[in-house]
CSV table of C-alpha atoms in Angstrom, one decimal:
chain,number,residue,atom,x,y,z
Q,1,MET,CA,-50.7,36.0,71.3
Q,2,TRP,CA,-49.2,34.7,68.3
Q,3,LYS,CA,-52.4,35.4,66.7
Q,4,ASP,CA,-51.6,39.2,67.2
Q,5,PHE,CA,-48.5,39.0,65.7
Q,6,PHE,CA,-49.7,38.0,62.4
Q,7,TYR,CA,-52.6,39.9,61.9
Q,8,TYR,CA,-52.3,43.0,59.4
Q,9,SER,CA,-55.1,45.7,58.9
Q,10,LYS,CA,-57.0,46.3,55.9
Q,11,ALA,CA,-54.2,49.2,54.5
Q,12,GLU,CA,-51.7,47.0,55.4
Q,13,ARG,CA,-52.5,44.2,53.6
Q,14,ARG,CA,-52.9,46.5,50.3
Q,15,VAL,CA,-49.4,47.5,51.2
Q,16,ILE,CA,-48.1,44.3,51.0
Q,17,LEU,CA,-49.7,42.6,47.7
Q,18,PHE,CA,-48.9,45.8,46.1
Q,19,LEU,CA,-45.4,45.4,47.1
Q,20,PHE,CA,-45.6,41.5,46.3
Q,21,PHE,CA,-46.7,42.6,42.9
Q,22,MET,CA,-43.5,44.9,42.2
Q,23,ALA,CA,-41.6,42.6,43.5
Q,24,LEU,CA,-43.1,39.9,40.4
Q,25,CYS,CA,-43.2,42.5,38.0
Q,26,LEU,CA,-39.5,43.0,38.8
Q,27,ILE,CA,-38.5,39.5,38.3
Q,28,GLY,CA,-40.0,38.9,35.2
Q,29,ILE,CA,-38.2,42.2,33.8
Q,30,GLY,CA,-34.9,40.8,35.5
Q,31,LEU,CA,-35.5,37.3,33.1
Q,32,TYR,CA,-36.4,38.4,29.9
Q,33,TRP,CA,-34.6,41.7,29.7
Q,34,PRO,CA,-31.0,40.0,29.4
Q,35,GLU,CA,-32.9,37.3,27.1
Q,36,LYS,CA,-33.8,40.3,24.9
Q,37,ARG,CA,-30.6,42.1,24.9
Q,38,SER,CA,-28.2,39.0,24.3
Q,39,ALA,CA,-30.6,38.3,21.2
Q,40,SER,CA,-30.4,41.9,20.1
Q,41,GLN,CA,-26.4,41.8,20.2
Q,42,PHE,CA,-26.3,38.3,18.8
Q,43,SER,CA,-28.9,39.5,15.6
Q,44,GLN,CA,-27.0,42.6,15.2
Q,45,VAL,CA,-23.3,41.8,16.1
Q,46,ASP,CA,-22.1,38.3,15.5
Q,47,ASN,CA,-24.5,38.0,12.7
Q,48,CYS,CA,-22.1,39.6,10.6
Q,49,LEU,CA,-19.0,37.7,11.6
Q,50,ILE,CA,-21.4,34.6,11.0
Q,51,ASP,CA,-22.1,36.0,7.9
Q,52,SER,CA,-18.5,36.4,6.6
Q,53,PHE,CA,-17.3,33.1,8.2
Q,54,LEU,CA,-20.2,31.5,5.7
Q,55,ALA,CA,-18.8,33.6,2.8
Q,56,GLY,CA,-15.6,32.6,3.5
Q,57,VAL,CA,-16.3,29.3,3.5
Q,58,LYS,CA,-17.9,29.3,0.2
Q,59,THR,CA,-14.8,30.6,-1.5
Q,60,VAL,CA,-11.7,28.6,0.5
Q,61,PRO,CA,-11.4,24.9,0.8
Q,62,HIS,CA,-11.3,23.0,4.1
Q,63,ALA,CA,-8.1,22.0,5.2
Q,64,GLU,CA,-9.2,18.5,4.4
Q,65,ASP,CA,-10.3,19.0,0.7
Q,66,LYS,CA,-7.2,20.7,0.3
Q,67,GLU,CA,-5.4,17.5,1.1
Q,68,VAL,CA,-7.3,15.5,-1.0
Q,69,LEU,CA,-7.2,17.9,-3.5
Q,70,SER,CA,-3.0,18.0,-3.5
Q,71,GLU,CA,-3.2,14.2,-2.9
Q,72,SER,CA,-5.4,13.3,-6.0
Q,73,GLY,CA,-4.0,15.8,-8.1
Q,74,ASN,CA,-1.7,17.0,-11.0
Q,75,GLY,CA,1.3,15.2,-9.7
Q,76,GLU,CA,3.9,14.7,-12.2
Q,77,ILE,CA,5.2,11.3,-13.7
Q,78,LYS,CA,8.9,10.8,-13.3
Q,79,LYS,CA,9.4,9.6,-16.9
Q,80,GLU,CA,12.8,8.3,-16.5
Q,81,ARG,CA,12.4,6.0,-13.5
Q,82,LEU,CA,9.4,3.9,-15.1
Q,83,ARG,CA,9.8,0.5,-16.1
Q,84,SER,CA,7.7,-2.1,-16.8
Q,85,PHE,CA,5.1,-3.1,-13.5
Q,86,ASP,CA,1.9,-5.6,-12.8
Q,87,PRO,CA,-0.7,-3.6,-11.0
Q,88,ASN,CA,-1.9,-6.7,-9.8
Q,89,THR,CA,1.4,-6.9,-7.9
Q,90,VAL,CA,3.2,-3.3,-7.5
Q,91,ASP,CA,4.5,-2.2,-4.1
Q,92,PHE,CA,3.6,1.4,-2.6
Q,93,PHE,CA,7.4,2.0,-2.9
Q,94,THR,CA,7.4,1.7,-6.6
Q,95,LEU,CA,4.3,3.8,-7.3
Q,96,LYS,CA,5.7,6.2,-5.2
Q,97,ASP,CA,9.3,6.2,-7.3
Q,98,PHE,CA,7.2,6.5,-10.5
Q,99,GLY,CA,5.7,10.0,-9.1
Q,100,LEU,CA,2.1,8.9,-8.2
Q,101,SER,CA,1.0,11.0,-4.9
Q,102,ASP,CA,0.3,8.8,-1.9
Q,103,PHE,CA,-2.9,9.1,-2.4
Q,104,VAL,CA,-3.3,7.4,-5.6
Q,105,ALA,CA,-1.4,4.7,-4.3
Q,106,ARG,CA,-2.8,4.0,-1.4
Q,107,ASN,CA,-6.5,3.7,-3.6
Q,108,ILE,CA,-4.7,1.4,-6.0
Q,109,LEU,CA,-3.7,-0.9,-3.1
Q,110,ARG,CA,-7.1,-0.6,-1.5
Q,111,TYR,CA,-8.5,-2.1,-4.6
Q,112,ARG,CA,-6.1,-4.8,-4.3
Q,113,GLU,CA,-6.9,-5.8,-0.7
Q,114,LYS,CA,-10.7,-5.8,-1.0
Q,115,GLY,CA,-10.2,-8.5,-3.7
Q,116,GLY,CA,-10.1,-5.5,-6.8
Q,117,VAL,CA,-8.3,-7.0,-10.2
Q,118,PHE,CA,-6.7,-5.5,-12.8
Q,119,ARG,CA,-7.7,-7.4,-15.7
Q,120,ASN,CA,-6.6,-4.8,-18.5
Q,121,GLU,CA,-5.4,-0.9,-18.7
Q,122,ALA,CA,-8.9,0.3,-19.0
Q,123,SER,CA,-9.8,-1.1,-15.0
Q,124,PHE,CA,-6.5,0.5,-14.0
Q,125,SER,CA,-7.8,3.9,-15.4
Q,126,ARG,CA,-10.3,3.9,-13.5
Q,127,ILE,CA,-9.0,4.5,-10.4
Q,128,TYR,CA,-9.8,7.2,-8.2
Q,129,GLY,CA,-7.0,10.4,-8.5
Q,130,LEU,CA,-5.3,8.8,-11.0
Q,131,THR,CA,-5.2,11.6,-13.8
Q,132,ASP,CA,-5.3,11.2,-17.7
Q,133,GLU,CA,-1.9,12.4,-18.3
Q,134,GLN,CA,-0.6,10.3,-15.1
Q,135,PHE,CA,-2.4,6.9,-16.8
Q,136,ASN,CA,-0.9,7.8,-20.6
Q,137,ALA,CA,2.6,8.2,-19.4
Q,138,LEU,CA,2.5,4.8,-17.1
Q,139,ARG,CA,0.2,3.0,-19.7
Q,140,PRO,CA,3.5,1.6,-22.3
Q,141,TYR,CA,4.9,0.0,-18.9
Q,142,ILE,CA,2.0,-1.6,-17.6
Q,143,ILE,CA,2.6,-5.5,-18.0
Q,144,ILE,CA,-0.6,-7.5,-16.3
Q,145,LYS,CA,0.4,-10.9,-15.7
Q,146,LYS,CA,-2.1,-13.7,-15.9
Q,147,SER,CA,-3.1,-14.8,-12.3
Q,148,ILE,CA,-1.5,-18.4,-11.1
Q,149,ARG,CA,-5.4,-19.9,-11.8
Q,150,GLU,CA,-5.3,-18.7,-15.6
Q,151,GLU,CA,-1.7,-19.7,-15.9
Q,152,LYS,CA,-2.4,-23.5,-14.4
Q,153,SER,CA,-5.3,-23.6,-16.8
Q,154,ALA,CA,-3.1,-23.0,-20.1
Q,155,GLU,CA,-0.4,-25.2,-19.2
Q,156,LEU,CA,-3.0,-27.4,-18.4
Q,157,MET,CA,-4.4,-27.2,-21.9
Q,158,GLU,CA,-0.7,-27.5,-23.3
Q,159,GLU,CA,0.0,-30.7,-21.5
Q,160,ARG,CA,-3.3,-32.0,-23.3
Q,161,LYS,CA,-2.1,-31.1,-26.6
Q,162,PRO,CA,-1.2,-34.6,-28.3
Q,163,VAL,CA,2.8,-35.0,-28.5
Q,164,PHE,CA,4.8,-37.1,-30.0
Q,165,VAL,CA,6.8,-39.5,-27.3
Q,166,SER,CA,10.2,-38.3,-29.2
Q,167,GLU,CA,9.7,-34.9,-27.7
Q,168,LYS,CA,10.5,-35.7,-24.0
Q,169,TYR,CA,13.5,-36.9,-23.0
Q,170,PRO,CA,14.1,-40.4,-22.1
Q,171,GLU,CA,14.2,-41.6,-19.0
Q,172,GLY,CA,17.5,-40.7,-16.9
Q,173,THR,CA,18.6,-38.0,-18.5
Q,174,VAL,CA,20.0,-35.2,-16.6
Q,175,ILE,CA,20.5,-31.6,-18.4
Q,176,ASP,CA,22.0,-29.1,-16.6
Q,177,LEU,CA,19.5,-26.4,-15.5
Q,178,ASN,CA,21.3,-23.4,-15.6
Q,179,LYS,CA,21.8,-23.7,-19.3
Q,180,ALA,CA,18.9,-25.3,-20.5
Q,181,ASP,CA,16.5,-23.1,-22.8
Q,182,THR,CA,12.6,-23.6,-22.9
Q,183,SER,CA,12.9,-25.7,-25.7
Q,184,ALA,CA,15.2,-28.0,-23.4
Q,185,LEU,CA,13.1,-28.0,-20.4
Q,186,LYS,CA,9.6,-28.2,-22.4
Q,187,ARG,CA,10.7,-32.1,-23.3
Q,188,ILE,CA,11.5,-33.0,-19.2
Q,189,PRO,CA,7.9,-34.5,-18.4
Q,190,GLY,CA,5.7,-32.5,-16.2
Q,191,ILE,CA,6.9,-29.2,-17.8
Q,192,GLY,CA,5.3,-27.5,-20.8
Q,193,SER,CA,5.4,-23.7,-22.3
Q,194,VAL,CA,4.1,-22.1,-19.3
Q,195,LEU,CA,6.9,-23.5,-16.4
Q,196,SER,CA,9.5,-23.6,-18.9
Q,197,LYS,CA,8.9,-19.5,-19.3
Q,198,ARG,CA,8.4,-19.2,-15.6
Q,199,ILE,CA,11.6,-21.4,-14.6
Q,200,VAL,CA,13.8,-19.2,-17.4
Q,201,ALA,CA,12.0,-16.2,-15.9
Q,202,TYR,CA,13.2,-16.9,-12.3
Q,203,ARG,CA,16.6,-18.2,-13.5
Q,204,GLU,CA,17.3,-14.6,-14.6
Q,205,ARG,CA,16.1,-12.8,-11.5
Q,206,LEU,CA,18.2,-15.0,-9.1
Q,207,GLY,CA,21.2,-15.1,-10.8
Q,208,GLY,CA,20.9,-18.6,-11.3
Q,209,PHE,CA,20.3,-21.7,-9.8
Q,210,TYR,CA,22.9,-23.5,-7.1
Q,211,ASP,CA,20.4,-26.3,-6.1
Q,212,VAL,CA,18.0,-28.1,-8.2
Q,213,LYS,CA,15.4,-27.8,-5.0
Q,214,GLN,CA,15.4,-24.3,-5.7
Q,215,LEU,CA,13.0,-25.0,-8.4
Q,216,GLN,CA,10.4,-25.9,-5.6
Q,217,ASP,CA,10.2,-21.9,-5.1
Q,218,LEU,CA,7.8,-22.0,-8.1
Q,219,SER,CA,4.3,-22.9,-8.1
Q,220,TYR,CA,3.2,-26.2,-9.4
Q,221,LEU,CA,6.3,-27.6,-9.6
Q,222,GLU,CA,6.3,-31.1,-8.2
Q,223,GLU,CA,9.6,-32.7,-6.8
Q,224,SER,CA,9.9,-35.5,-9.0
Q,225,VAL,CA,11.1,-33.2,-11.9
Q,226,ASN,CA,14.3,-32.5,-9.9
Q,227,GLN,CA,15.9,-35.8,-11.1
Q,228,TRP,CA,16.0,-34.4,-15.5
Q,229,PHE,CA,18.4,-31.7,-13.5
Q,230,CYS,CA,22.3,-31.1,-12.4
Q,231,ILE,CA,23.8,-27.8,-11.6
Q,232,GLY,CA,27.1,-27.2,-13.5
Q,233,ALA,CA,29.9,-25.3,-11.6
Q,234,ASP,CA,30.8,-21.8,-11.6
Q,235,SER,CA,27.4,-20.9,-13.1
Q,236,LEU,CA,26.3,-18.3,-10.4
Q,237,ARG,CA,25.9,-14.8,-11.2
Q,238,LYS,CA,27.0,-12.9,-8.1
Q,239,LEU,CA,25.2,-9.8,-6.5
Q,240,ASP,CA,28.0,-7.1,-5.5
Q,241,VAL,CA,26.6,-6.0,-2.0
Q,242,ASN,CA,28.5,-2.9,-2.0
Q,243,LYS,CA,28.1,-2.0,-5.5
Q,244,ALA,CA,24.6,-2.4,-6.2
Q,245,GLY,CA,21.9,0.0,-6.3
Q,246,LEU,CA,18.8,-0.3,-4.7
Q,247,GLU,CA,16.2,-1.5,-7.5
Q,248,VAL,CA,19.3,-4.5,-8.3
Q,249,LEU,CA,19.2,-5.4,-4.9
Q,250,ARG,CA,15.4,-5.5,-4.5
Q,251,ASN,CA,14.8,-7.1,-7.6
Q,252,HIS,CA,16.5,-10.8,-6.5
Q,253,PRO,CA,13.8,-13.0,-5.4
Q,254,TYR,CA,15.1,-13.4,-1.8
Q,255,MET,CA,15.3,-9.7,-1.1
Q,256,ASN,CA,13.3,-7.1,-1.1
Q,257,PHE,CA,12.8,-3.2,-0.4
Q,258,TYR,CA,13.6,-3.3,3.1
Q,259,LYS,CA,16.3,-5.7,3.4
Q,260,ALA,CA,17.8,-3.6,0.3
Q,261,LYS,CA,17.4,-0.2,1.5
Q,262,ALA,CA,18.6,-1.4,5.0
Q,263,ILE,CA,21.9,-2.1,3.4
Q,264,VAL,CA,21.6,1.1,1.4
Q,265,GLU,CA,21.8,3.0,4.3
Q,266,TYR,CA,24.5,1.1,6.0
Q,267,ARG,CA,27.0,1.7,2.6
Q,268,ARG,CA,25.9,5.2,3.1
Q,269,LYS,CA,26.3,6.0,6.7
Q,270,ARG,CA,29.6,3.3,7.5
Q,271,GLY,CA,30.9,2.3,4.5
Q,272,LYS,CA,31.2,-1.2,3.1
Q,273,ILE,CA,29.7,-4.2,4.3
Q,274,LYS,CA,32.9,-6.8,4.6
Q,275,SER,CA,31.1,-10.3,5.3
Q,276,LEU,CA,28.0,-12.5,5.3
Q,277,SER,CA,28.5,-11.5,9.5
Q,278,GLN,CA,27.7,-7.8,9.2
Q,279,LEU,CA,24.4,-8.5,7.5
Q,280,SER,CA,23.1,-11.4,10.3
Q,281,LEU,CA,23.3,-8.0,12.4
Q,282,PHE,CA,20.5,-6.4,10.4
Q,283,GLU,CA,17.0,-7.5,12.3
Q,284,GLU,CA,15.8,-7.7,8.3
Q,285,PHE,CA,17.7,-10.2,7.6
Q,286,SER,CA,16.8,-13.9,9.4
Q,287,GLU,CA,18.8,-16.8,9.5
Q,288,LYS,CA,16.7,-18.3,6.5
Q,289,ASP,CA,17.6,-15.9,4.3
Q,290,LEU,CA,20.8,-15.2,4.6
Q,291,LEU,CA,21.4,-19.3,4.2
Q,292,ARG,CA,19.4,-18.3,0.8
Q,293,LEU,CA,21.2,-15.8,-0.1
Q,294,SER,CA,25.0,-16.4,0.8
Q,295,PRO,CA,25.5,-17.7,-2.7
Q,296,TYR,CA,24.8,-15.3,-4.6
Q,297,LEU,CA,26.3,-12.1,-2.3
Q,298,SER,CA,29.5,-11.0,-3.2
Q,299,PHE,CA,31.6,-8.7,-0.9
Q,300,GLU,CA,34.6,-7.3,-2.8
């Protein structure tokens, strides 16, 4: 019986084949037409928008490009804030204070972090983003110090020069560390021209030595030289915590930018700092920092 159900005459089979063919045609048109329509619309409408966008890209720099251009561009050097600096040691904030952009200041620090050394003014001028005008304004203030290795080499050469025994102090001589000039310091066994200049320069930055052991803050000075020195009374130059500016504070060897900034900000917001105990509450100061700084600080 089921065979009779699926039996079709010849005419019926033709109709079924025709309907099947028509269904295939409709499906094909349905699949092809949206694609053609979409392509047509894209080519006529969206192409105009894309062309307009691309034309704008050619004339307007990207936001990122604008930032780089502005960062590396014509930052005006603040001549009234310029001071001597070594490009091999100067910090980010000092470069910013001079008027250099973040972009240029970061390039200088990145060059050093990768092992680069500025051996002369010309090498500093090649920093990416630094303009000729900026370099010419900074050039008179550039001081490139010799590396520790070069200083040691120079000192060794100095010490190898023949000297008369009479040029050195006899055993048992003791001199005032805060009053001795370079000539007197060179007469101490183990100290030559280079080290004597470094001692005087460091003494000036400190405001005087309060302990001969502070000589070991400097490289290549052994404890054996301490026996030749003493410290005179009242020979320290005090640092006024409540009056000294940011630059004066940060230039002290036992300070840095963050310590100095903390003091200046506290004074601006809350007034005078009355004692060392107040500084001990600042997170920027460790117990060791306060111990070293205490002889130099004045809270008047």
